[in-house]
Short mmCIF file of C-alpha atoms in Angstrom, two decimals:
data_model
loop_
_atom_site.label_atom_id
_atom_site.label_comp_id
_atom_site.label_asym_id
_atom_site.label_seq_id
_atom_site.Cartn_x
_atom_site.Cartn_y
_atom_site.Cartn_z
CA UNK A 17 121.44 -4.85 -182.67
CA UNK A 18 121.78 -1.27 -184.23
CA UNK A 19 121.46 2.11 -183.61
CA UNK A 20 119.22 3.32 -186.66
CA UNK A 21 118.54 6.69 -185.47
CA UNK A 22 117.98 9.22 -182.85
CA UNK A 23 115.28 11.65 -182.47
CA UNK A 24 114.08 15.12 -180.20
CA UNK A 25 110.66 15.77 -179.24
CA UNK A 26 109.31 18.31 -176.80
CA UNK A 27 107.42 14.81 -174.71
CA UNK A 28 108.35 10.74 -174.92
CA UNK A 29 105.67 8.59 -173.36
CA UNK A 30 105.81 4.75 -172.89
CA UNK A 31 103.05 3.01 -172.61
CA UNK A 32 100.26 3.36 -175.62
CA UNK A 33 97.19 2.64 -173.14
CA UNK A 34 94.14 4.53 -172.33
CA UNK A 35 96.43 6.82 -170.69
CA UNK A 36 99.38 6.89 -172.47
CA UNK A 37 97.14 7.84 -175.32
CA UNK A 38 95.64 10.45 -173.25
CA UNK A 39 98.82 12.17 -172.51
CA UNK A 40 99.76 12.68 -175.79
CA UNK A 41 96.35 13.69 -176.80
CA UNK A 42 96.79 16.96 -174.28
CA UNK A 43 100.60 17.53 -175.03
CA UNK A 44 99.40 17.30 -178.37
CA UNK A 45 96.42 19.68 -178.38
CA UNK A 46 99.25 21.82 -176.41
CA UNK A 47 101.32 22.16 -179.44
CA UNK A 48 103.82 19.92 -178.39
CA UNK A 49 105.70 17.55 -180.11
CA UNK A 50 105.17 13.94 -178.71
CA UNK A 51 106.36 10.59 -179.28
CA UNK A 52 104.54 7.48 -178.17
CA UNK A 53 106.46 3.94 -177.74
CA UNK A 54 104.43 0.52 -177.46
CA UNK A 55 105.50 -3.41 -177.36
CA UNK A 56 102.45 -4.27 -178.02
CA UNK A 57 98.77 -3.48 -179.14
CA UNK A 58 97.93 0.55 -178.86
CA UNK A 59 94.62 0.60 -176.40
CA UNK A 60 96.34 -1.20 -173.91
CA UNK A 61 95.50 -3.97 -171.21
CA UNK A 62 91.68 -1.97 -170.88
CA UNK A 63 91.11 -2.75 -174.59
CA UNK A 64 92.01 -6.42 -175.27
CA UNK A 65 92.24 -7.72 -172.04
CA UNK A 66 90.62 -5.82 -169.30
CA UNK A 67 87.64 -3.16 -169.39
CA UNK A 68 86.21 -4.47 -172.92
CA UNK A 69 86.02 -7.76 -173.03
CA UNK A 70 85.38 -7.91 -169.41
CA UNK A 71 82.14 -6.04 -169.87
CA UNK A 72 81.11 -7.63 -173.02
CA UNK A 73 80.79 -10.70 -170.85
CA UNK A 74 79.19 -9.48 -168.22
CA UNK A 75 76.82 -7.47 -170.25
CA UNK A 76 74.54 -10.27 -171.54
CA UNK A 77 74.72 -11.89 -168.20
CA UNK A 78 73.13 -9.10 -166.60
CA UNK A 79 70.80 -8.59 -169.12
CA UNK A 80 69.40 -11.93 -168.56
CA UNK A 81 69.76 -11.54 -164.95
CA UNK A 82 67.47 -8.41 -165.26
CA UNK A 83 64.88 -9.93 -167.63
CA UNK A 84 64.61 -12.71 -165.35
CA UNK A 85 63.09 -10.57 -162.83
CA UNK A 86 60.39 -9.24 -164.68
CA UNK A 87 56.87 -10.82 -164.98
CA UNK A 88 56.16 -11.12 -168.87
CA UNK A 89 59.44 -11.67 -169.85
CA UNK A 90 60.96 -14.01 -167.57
CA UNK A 91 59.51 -16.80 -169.42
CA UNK A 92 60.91 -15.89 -173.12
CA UNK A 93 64.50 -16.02 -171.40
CA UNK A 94 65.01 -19.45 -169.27
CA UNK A 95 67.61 -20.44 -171.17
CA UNK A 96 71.13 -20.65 -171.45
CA UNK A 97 72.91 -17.78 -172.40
CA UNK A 98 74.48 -18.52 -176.17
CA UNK A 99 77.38 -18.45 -175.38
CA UNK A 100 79.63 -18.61 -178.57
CA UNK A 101 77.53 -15.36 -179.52
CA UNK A 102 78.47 -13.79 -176.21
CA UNK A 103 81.90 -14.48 -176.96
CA UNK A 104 81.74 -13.39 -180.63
CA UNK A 105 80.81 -10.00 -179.48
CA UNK A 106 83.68 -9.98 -177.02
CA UNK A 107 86.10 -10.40 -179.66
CA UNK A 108 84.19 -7.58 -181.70
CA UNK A 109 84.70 -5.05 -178.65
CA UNK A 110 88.63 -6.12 -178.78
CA UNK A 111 88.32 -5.37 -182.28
CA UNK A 112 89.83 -9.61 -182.82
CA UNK A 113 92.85 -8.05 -180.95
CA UNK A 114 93.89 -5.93 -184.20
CA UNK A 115 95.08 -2.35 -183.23
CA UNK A 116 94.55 -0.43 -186.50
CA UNK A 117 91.96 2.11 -185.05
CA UNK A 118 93.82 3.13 -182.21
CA UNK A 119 97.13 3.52 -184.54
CA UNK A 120 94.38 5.34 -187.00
CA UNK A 121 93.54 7.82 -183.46
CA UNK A 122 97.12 8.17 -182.45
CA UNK A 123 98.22 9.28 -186.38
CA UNK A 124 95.71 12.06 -186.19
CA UNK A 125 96.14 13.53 -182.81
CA UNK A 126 100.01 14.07 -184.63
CA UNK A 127 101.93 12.22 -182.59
CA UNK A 128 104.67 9.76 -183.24
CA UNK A 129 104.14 6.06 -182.56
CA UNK A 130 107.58 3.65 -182.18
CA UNK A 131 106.63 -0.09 -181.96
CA UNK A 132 108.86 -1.70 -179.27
CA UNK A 133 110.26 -1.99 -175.97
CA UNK A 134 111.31 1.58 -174.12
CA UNK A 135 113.90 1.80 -172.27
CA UNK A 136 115.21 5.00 -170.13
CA UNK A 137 118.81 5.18 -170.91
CA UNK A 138 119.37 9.04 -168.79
CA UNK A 139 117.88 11.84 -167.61
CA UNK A 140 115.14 12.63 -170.66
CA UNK A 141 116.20 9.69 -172.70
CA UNK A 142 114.40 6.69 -174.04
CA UNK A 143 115.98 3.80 -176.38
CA UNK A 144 113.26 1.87 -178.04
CA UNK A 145 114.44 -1.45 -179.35
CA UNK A 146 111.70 -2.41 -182.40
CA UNK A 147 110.65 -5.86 -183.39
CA UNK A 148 113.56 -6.35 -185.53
CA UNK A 149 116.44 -5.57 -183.27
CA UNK A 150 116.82 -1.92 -184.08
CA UNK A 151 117.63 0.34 -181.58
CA UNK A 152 116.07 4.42 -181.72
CA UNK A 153 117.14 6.69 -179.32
CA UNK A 154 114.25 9.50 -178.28
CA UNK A 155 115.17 12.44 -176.35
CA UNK A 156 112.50 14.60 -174.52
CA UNK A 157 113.14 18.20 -174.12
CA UNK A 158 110.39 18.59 -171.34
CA UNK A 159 109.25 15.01 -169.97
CA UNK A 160 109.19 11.68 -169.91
CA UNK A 161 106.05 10.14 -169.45
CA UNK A 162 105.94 6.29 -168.13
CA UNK A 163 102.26 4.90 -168.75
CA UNK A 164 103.05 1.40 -169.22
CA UNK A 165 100.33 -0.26 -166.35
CA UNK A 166 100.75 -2.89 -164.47
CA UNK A 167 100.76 -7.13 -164.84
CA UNK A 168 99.12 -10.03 -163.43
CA UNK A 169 100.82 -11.07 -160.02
CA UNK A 170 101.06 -14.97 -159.29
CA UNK A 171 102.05 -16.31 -155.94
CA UNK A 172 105.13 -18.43 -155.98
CA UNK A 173 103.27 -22.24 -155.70
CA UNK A 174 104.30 -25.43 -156.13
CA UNK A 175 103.64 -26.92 -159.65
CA UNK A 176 101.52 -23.78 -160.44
CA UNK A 177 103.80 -22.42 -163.51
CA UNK A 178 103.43 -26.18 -164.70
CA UNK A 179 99.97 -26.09 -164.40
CA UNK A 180 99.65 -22.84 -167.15
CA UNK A 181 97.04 -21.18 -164.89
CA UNK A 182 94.76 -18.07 -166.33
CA UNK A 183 95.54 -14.41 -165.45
CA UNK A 184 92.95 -11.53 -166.34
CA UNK A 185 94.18 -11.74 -169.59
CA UNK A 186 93.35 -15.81 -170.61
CA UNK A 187 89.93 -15.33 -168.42
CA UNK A 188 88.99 -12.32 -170.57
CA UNK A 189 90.27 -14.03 -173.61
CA UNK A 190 89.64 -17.55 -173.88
CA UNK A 191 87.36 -19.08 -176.76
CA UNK A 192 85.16 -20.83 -175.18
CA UNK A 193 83.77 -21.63 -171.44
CA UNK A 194 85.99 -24.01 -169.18
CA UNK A 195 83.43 -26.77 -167.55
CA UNK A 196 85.00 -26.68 -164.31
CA UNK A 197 86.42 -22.93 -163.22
CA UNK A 198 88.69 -22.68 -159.61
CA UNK A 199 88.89 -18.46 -159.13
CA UNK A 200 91.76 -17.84 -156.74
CA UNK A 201 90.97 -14.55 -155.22
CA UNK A 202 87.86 -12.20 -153.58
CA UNK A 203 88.58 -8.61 -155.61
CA UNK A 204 86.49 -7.01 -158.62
CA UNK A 205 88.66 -9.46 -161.22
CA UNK A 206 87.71 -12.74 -159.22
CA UNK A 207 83.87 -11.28 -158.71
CA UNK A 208 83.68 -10.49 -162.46
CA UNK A 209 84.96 -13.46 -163.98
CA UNK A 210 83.39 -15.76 -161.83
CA UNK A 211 79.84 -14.20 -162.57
CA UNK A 212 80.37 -14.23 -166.20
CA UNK A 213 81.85 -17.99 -166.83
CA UNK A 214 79.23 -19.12 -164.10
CA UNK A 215 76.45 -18.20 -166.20
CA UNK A 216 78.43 -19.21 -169.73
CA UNK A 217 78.64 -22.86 -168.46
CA UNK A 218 81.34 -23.25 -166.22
CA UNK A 219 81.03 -24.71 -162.71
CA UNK A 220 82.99 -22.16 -160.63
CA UNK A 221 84.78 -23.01 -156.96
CA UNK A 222 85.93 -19.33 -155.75
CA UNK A 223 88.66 -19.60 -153.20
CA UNK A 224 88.57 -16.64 -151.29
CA UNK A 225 92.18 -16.51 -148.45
CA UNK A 226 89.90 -13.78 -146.29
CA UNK A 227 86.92 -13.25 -144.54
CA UNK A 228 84.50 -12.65 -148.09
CA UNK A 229 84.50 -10.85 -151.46
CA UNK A 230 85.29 -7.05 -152.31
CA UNK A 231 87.15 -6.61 -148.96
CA UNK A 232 88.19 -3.30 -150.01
CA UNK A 233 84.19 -2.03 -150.24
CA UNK A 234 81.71 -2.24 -147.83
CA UNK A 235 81.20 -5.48 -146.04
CA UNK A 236 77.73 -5.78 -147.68
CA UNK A 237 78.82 -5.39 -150.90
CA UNK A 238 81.05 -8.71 -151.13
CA UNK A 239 77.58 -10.51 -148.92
CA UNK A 240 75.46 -9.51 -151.34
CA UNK A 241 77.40 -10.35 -154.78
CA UNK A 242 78.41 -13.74 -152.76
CA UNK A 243 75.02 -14.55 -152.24
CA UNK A 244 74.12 -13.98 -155.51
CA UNK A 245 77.09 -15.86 -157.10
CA UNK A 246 75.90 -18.76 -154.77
CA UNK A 247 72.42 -18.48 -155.95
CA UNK A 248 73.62 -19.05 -159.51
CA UNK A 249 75.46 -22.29 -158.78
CA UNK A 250 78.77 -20.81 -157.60
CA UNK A 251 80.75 -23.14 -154.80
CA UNK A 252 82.43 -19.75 -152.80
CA UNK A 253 84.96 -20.90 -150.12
CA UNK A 254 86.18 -18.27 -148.16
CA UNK A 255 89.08 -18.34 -145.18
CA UNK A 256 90.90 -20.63 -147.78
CA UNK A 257 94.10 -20.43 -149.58
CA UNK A 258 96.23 -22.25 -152.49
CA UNK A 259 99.29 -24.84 -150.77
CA UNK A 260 99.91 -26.34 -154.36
CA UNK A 261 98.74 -26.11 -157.88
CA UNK A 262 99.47 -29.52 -160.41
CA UNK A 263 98.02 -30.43 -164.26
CA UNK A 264 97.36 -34.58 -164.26
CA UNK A 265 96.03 -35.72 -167.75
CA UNK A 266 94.65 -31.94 -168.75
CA UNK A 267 93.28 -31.51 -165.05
CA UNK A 268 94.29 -29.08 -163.00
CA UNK A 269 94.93 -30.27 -159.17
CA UNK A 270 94.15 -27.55 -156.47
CA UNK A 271 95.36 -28.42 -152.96
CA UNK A 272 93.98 -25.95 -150.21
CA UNK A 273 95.09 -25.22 -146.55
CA UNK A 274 92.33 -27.15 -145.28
CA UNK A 275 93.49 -30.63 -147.11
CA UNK A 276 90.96 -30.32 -149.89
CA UNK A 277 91.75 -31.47 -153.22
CA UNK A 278 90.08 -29.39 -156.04
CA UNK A 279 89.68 -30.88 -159.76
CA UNK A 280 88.72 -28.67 -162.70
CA UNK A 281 89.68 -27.57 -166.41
CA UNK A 282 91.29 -24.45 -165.61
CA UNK A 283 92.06 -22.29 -162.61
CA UNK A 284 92.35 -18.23 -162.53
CA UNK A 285 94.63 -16.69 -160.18
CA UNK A 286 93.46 -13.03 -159.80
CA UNK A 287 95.68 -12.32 -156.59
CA UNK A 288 96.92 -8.73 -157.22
CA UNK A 289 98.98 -7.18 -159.59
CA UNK A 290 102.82 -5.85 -160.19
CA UNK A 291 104.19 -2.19 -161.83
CA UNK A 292 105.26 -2.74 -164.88
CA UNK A 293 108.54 -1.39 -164.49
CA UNK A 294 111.39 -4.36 -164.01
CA UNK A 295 112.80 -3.12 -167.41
CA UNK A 296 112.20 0.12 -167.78
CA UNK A 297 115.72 1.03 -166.91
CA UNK A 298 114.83 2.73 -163.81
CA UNK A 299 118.53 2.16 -162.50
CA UNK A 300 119.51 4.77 -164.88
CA UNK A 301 118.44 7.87 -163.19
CA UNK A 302 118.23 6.24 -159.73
CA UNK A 303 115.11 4.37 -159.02
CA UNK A 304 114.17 0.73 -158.21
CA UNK A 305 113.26 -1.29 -160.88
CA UNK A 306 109.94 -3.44 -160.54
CA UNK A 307 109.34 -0.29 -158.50
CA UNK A 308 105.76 1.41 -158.12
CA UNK A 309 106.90 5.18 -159.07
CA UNK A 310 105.75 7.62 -156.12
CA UNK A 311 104.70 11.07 -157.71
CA UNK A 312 103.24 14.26 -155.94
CA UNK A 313 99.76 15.34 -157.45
CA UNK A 314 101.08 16.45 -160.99
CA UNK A 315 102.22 13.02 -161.84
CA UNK A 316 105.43 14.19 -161.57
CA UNK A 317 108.04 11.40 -159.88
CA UNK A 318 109.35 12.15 -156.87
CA UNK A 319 112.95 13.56 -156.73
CA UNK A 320 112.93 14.27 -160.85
CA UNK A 321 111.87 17.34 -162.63
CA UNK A 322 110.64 15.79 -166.11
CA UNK A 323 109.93 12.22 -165.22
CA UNK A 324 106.08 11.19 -164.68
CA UNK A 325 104.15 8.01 -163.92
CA UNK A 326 100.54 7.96 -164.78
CA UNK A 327 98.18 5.21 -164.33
CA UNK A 328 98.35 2.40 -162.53
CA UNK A 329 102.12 2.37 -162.42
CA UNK A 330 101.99 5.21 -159.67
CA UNK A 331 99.69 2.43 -157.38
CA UNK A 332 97.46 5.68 -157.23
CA UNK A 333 93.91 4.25 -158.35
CA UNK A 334 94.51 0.81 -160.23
CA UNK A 335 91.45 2.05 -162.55
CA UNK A 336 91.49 2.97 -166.46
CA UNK A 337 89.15 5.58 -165.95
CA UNK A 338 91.13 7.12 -162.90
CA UNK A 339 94.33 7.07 -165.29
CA UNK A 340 92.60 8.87 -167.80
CA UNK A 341 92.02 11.33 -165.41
CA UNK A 342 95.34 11.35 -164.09
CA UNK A 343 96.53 11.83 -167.71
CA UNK A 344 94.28 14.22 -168.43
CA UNK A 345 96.15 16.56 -165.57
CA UNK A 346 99.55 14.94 -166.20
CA UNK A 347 99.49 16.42 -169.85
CA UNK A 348 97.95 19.81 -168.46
CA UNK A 349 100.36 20.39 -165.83
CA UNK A 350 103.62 18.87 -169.16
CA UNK A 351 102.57 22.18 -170.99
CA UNK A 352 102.15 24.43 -168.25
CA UNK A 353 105.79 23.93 -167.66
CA UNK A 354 107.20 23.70 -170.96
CA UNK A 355 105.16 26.85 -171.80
CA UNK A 356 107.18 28.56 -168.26
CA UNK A 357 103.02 29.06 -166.75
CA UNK A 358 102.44 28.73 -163.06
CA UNK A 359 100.93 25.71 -162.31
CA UNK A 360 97.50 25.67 -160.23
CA UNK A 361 98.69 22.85 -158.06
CA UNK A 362 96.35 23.79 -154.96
CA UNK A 363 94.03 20.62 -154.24
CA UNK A 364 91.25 20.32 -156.57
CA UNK A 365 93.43 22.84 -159.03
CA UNK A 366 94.18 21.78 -162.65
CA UNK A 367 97.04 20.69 -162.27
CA UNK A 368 96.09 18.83 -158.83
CA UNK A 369 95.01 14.96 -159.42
CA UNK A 370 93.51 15.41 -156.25
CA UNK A 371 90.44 13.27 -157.05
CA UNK A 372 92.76 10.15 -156.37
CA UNK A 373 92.53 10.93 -152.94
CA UNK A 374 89.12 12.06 -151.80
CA UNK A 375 86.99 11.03 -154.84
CA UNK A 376 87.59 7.89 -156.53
CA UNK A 377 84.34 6.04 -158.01
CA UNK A 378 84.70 2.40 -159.13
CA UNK A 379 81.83 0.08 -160.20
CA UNK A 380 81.91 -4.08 -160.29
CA UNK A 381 80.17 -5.20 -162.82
CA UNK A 382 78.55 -8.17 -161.72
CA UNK A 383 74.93 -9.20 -160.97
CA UNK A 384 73.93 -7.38 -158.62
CA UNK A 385 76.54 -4.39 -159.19
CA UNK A 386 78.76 -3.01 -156.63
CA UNK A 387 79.47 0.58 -156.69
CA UNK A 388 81.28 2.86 -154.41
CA UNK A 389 83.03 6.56 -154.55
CA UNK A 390 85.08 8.06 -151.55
CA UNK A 391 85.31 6.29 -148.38
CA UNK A 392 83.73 3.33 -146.73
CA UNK A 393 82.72 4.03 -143.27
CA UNK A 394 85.99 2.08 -142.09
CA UNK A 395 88.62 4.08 -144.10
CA UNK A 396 87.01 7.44 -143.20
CA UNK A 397 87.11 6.30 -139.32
CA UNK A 398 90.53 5.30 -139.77
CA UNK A 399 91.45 8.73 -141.34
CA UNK A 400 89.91 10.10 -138.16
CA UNK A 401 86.74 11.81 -139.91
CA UNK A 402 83.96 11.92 -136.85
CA UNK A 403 81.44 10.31 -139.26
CA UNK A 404 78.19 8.88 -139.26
CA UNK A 405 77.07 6.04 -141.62
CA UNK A 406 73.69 5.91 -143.54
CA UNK A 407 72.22 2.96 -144.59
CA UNK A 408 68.88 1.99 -146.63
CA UNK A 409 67.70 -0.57 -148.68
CA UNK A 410 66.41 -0.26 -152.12
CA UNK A 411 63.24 -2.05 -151.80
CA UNK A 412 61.58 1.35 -149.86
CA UNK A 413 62.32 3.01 -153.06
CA UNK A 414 59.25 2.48 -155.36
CA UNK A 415 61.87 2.66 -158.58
CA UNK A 416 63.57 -0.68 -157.91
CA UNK A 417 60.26 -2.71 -157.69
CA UNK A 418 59.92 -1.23 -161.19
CA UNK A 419 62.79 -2.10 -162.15
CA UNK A 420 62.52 -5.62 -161.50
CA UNK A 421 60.56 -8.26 -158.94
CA UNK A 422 62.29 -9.23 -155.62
CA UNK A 423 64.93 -6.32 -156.41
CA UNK A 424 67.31 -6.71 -153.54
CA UNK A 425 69.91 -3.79 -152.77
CA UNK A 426 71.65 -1.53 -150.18
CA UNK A 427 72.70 1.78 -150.11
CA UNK A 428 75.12 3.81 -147.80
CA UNK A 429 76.49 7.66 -147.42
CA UNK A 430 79.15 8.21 -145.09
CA UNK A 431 78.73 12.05 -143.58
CA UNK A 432 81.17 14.16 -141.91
CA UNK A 433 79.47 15.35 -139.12
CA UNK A 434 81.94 18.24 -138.65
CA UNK A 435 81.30 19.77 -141.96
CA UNK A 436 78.26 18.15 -142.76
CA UNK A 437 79.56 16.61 -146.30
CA UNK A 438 79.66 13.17 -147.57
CA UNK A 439 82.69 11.18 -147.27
CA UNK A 440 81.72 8.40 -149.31
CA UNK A 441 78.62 6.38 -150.86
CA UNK A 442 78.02 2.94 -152.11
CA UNK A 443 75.17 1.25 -153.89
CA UNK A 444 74.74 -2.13 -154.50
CA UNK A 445 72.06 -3.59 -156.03
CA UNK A 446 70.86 -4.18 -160.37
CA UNK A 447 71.84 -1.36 -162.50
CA UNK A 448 73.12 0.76 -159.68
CA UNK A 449 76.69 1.47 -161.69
CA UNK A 450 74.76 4.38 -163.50
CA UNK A 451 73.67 6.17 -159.94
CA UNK A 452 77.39 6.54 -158.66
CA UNK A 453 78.09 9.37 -161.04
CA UNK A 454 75.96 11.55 -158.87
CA UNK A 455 77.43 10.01 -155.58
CA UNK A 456 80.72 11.68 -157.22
CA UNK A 457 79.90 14.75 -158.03
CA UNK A 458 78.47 15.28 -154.57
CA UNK A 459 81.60 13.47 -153.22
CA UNK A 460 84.29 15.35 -155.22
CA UNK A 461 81.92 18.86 -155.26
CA UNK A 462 81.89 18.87 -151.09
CA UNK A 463 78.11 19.50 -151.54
CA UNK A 464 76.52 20.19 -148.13
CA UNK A 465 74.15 17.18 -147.07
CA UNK A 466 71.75 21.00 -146.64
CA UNK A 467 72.41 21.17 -150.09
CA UNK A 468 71.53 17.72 -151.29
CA UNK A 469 67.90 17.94 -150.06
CA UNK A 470 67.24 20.86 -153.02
CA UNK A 471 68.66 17.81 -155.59
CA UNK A 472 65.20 16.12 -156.41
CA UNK A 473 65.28 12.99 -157.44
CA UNK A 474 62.93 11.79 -160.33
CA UNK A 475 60.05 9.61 -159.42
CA UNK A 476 59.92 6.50 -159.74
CA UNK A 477 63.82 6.72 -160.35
CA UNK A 478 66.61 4.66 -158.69
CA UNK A 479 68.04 7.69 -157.66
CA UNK A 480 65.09 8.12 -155.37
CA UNK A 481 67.49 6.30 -152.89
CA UNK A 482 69.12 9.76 -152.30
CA UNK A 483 66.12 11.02 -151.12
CA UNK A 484 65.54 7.88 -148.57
CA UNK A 485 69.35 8.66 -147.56
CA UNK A 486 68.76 11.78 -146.68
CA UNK A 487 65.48 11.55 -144.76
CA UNK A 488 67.03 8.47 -142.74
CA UNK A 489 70.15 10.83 -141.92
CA UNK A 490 67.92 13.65 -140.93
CA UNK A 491 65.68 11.48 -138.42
CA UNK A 492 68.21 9.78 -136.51
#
């Protein structure tokens, strides 16, 4: 190994993601000079093995899923799904795993791009050893931005590193559907993948260790994607967890805590997920590696005055679009210092990721969605909110008969009765993922539920629910 070079710029980030890309996009546009270091493809986890190819399964699933429910057109789509043409358009949305846009992007936002691994080495400075051994040093003159995600998390199991079990990233990858599918695990990875591969041909066993799916939503979220998963041939068995994990002859062996033995061609473990940061060189400026980086609402680490953690690594939001965001404020508040400004760090300021905490939306993408922003009646009790929930089912809103036959849905808004604002919302129900964009702007905005009756839903709209939300709040 050799030390080739060493360079200065004004910001270093690690991590070439959605939001490592973001951050240099703003320190960019800021004038800044910026250098970005990645090991692997530019675009990140979201782009090859995440967001993209996640959705370009789902997508024709719910498609058919939605045609299915409408008189006229039911007929023309009995079928299976194609599914080496679903799959073909996955690898189109990960561009075939090829990277040459987003270096295109990064060259013309002016930034710097060093292929390898980074490495702090100090206060402000990063070593990046390249493909070939070479070692460049970077120095930052303001910050040091770490953006480099997070990683699949496998339980320690007998056998199961034998076995060669799936993450996220073989499940959103593979080339064609397994015939038998075991999902370890009830969150929005297990939900997802077991809707798409159950309707590309697999037969899926979910093993779920708690009491359902989506625990971290509303309980009738997880009922009402379970029942649906069920519906479609899914074998969900909750209260159940993994002893042992073995490959015989190509077949992988699942042995449960209730004695059962599970056979099938390939089994996903989607069971949480570690900071990418067990060599990052943490230990050099006096942090924990493997570490999730704590940072106040600038993105700025705790205890440092250039270092920042955006994304996922921070265990803020675990959500590409909430790392954008955070980047987005991150790279505001990396030129308001380096430029000697004052910083408008007051909550909702813009330097303030204070969204993380109050406002964050998410949406599962399976049939029917799950979508959520804010609070679920639980969390806001816990957080001692005197609240009130809402609840109302699609079918009294003449828009989701429309939308399909035997449409079957639930909404919720949590209200603070103190000041009379809304906590949190969920929808579930088919094509409900587009509706929670106005659950959080009234979320994030702190619109009065007062307020919310002069917002008139469109008839015959979805977003008629708001209106049956409100009038239910307002009678009882």
């Amino acid at each position: 190994m050799t030390e080739t070079e060493s360079n200065a710029y004004d910001v270093v980030v690690i991590g070439a993601g959605p939001v490592g890309e973001n951050i240099a996009d703003r320190t960019r546009a800021a004038g800044l000079t910026t250098a970005v270091v990645e090991s692997e493809l530019l675009g990140g986890e979201c782009s090859y093995w995440a967001c993209m190819p996640s959705k370009a399964l789902l997508r024709p699933v719910i498609a058919q899923a939605d045609a299915r429910r409408l008189p006229g057109l039911a007929q023309a789509v009995r079928g299976p799904l194609d599914a080496p043409a679903v799959l073909a358009r996955r690898d189109e949305y990960t561009s075939h795993w090829q990277d040459d846009g987003q270096v295109s992007w990064l060259a013309g936002t002016g930034a710097d791009l060093y292929r390898g691994h980074g490495r702090l080495a100090g206060p402000r400075t990063v070593t990046v050893t390249g493909p070939d051994g070479t070692r460049t040093t970077l120095t930052a003159r303001h910050a040091v931005a770490v953006a480099t995600g997070t990683r699949a998390q496998l339980p320690d199991l007998p056998g199961l590193a034998e076995a060669g079990p799936w993450t996220s990233r073989e499940a959103t990858s593979a080339k064609a559907a397994p015939g038998r599918l075991i999902v370890v695990g009830g969150g929005v990875v297990a939900a997802e993948m077991a809707t798409a591969w159950q309707a590309l041909g697999s037969r899926v066993t979910v093993l779920v260790r708690g009491k359902g799916l989506l625990n971290r939503m509303e309980p009738f979220a997880g009922e009402l994607v379970a029942e649906a998963l069920t519906e479609a041939g899914a074998d969900i068995r909750t209260g159940t967890s993994v002893e042992s994990v073995r490959r015989e002859n190509g077949t992988v062996v699942a042995v449960t805590s209730a004695g059962d033995r599970i056979e099938a061609d390939e089994i996903l473990f989607a069971t949480g997920r570690a900071p990418r940061t067990d060599d990052l060189g943490l230990e050099t400026v006096g942090l924990e590696p493997g570490s999730w980086l704590d940072t106040d609402d600038s993105l700025r680490v705790t205890g440092t005055d250039w270092l920042y953690a955006v994304g996922d690594v921070n265990h803020r939001a675990l959500l590409t679009h909430q790392g954008k965001y955070q980047a987005r404020i991150a790279g505001a508040a990396i030129a308001a210092r380096a430029a000697g400004d004052t910083l408008l760090e007051e909550p909702w300021g813009a330097h303030a990721a204070t969204a993380d905490h109050h406002a964050v939306p998410q949406v599962v993408f399976t049939d029917p969605e799950a979508a959520a922003v804010g609070l679920s009646l639980a969390e806001a009790e816990q957080a001692g909110h005197r609240v009130r929930a809402v609840d109302v089912e699609f079918s009294s809103v003449a828009g989701a008969g429309l939308y399909g036959e035997g449409y079957k849905g639930r909404a919720r808004m949590v209200v603070d009765l103190e000041d009379e604002i809304l906590r949190g919302v969920t929808f579930v129900g088919p094509g409900v993922g587009e509706l929670i964009h106005s659950a959080t702007v009234a979320v994030a905005g702190r619109v009065p539920v007062g307020r919310l009756w002069h917002a008139v839903p469109s008839y015959p709209t979805l977003s008629e629910v708001w209106l049956r939300l409100l009038e239910a709040y307002r009678d009882n």
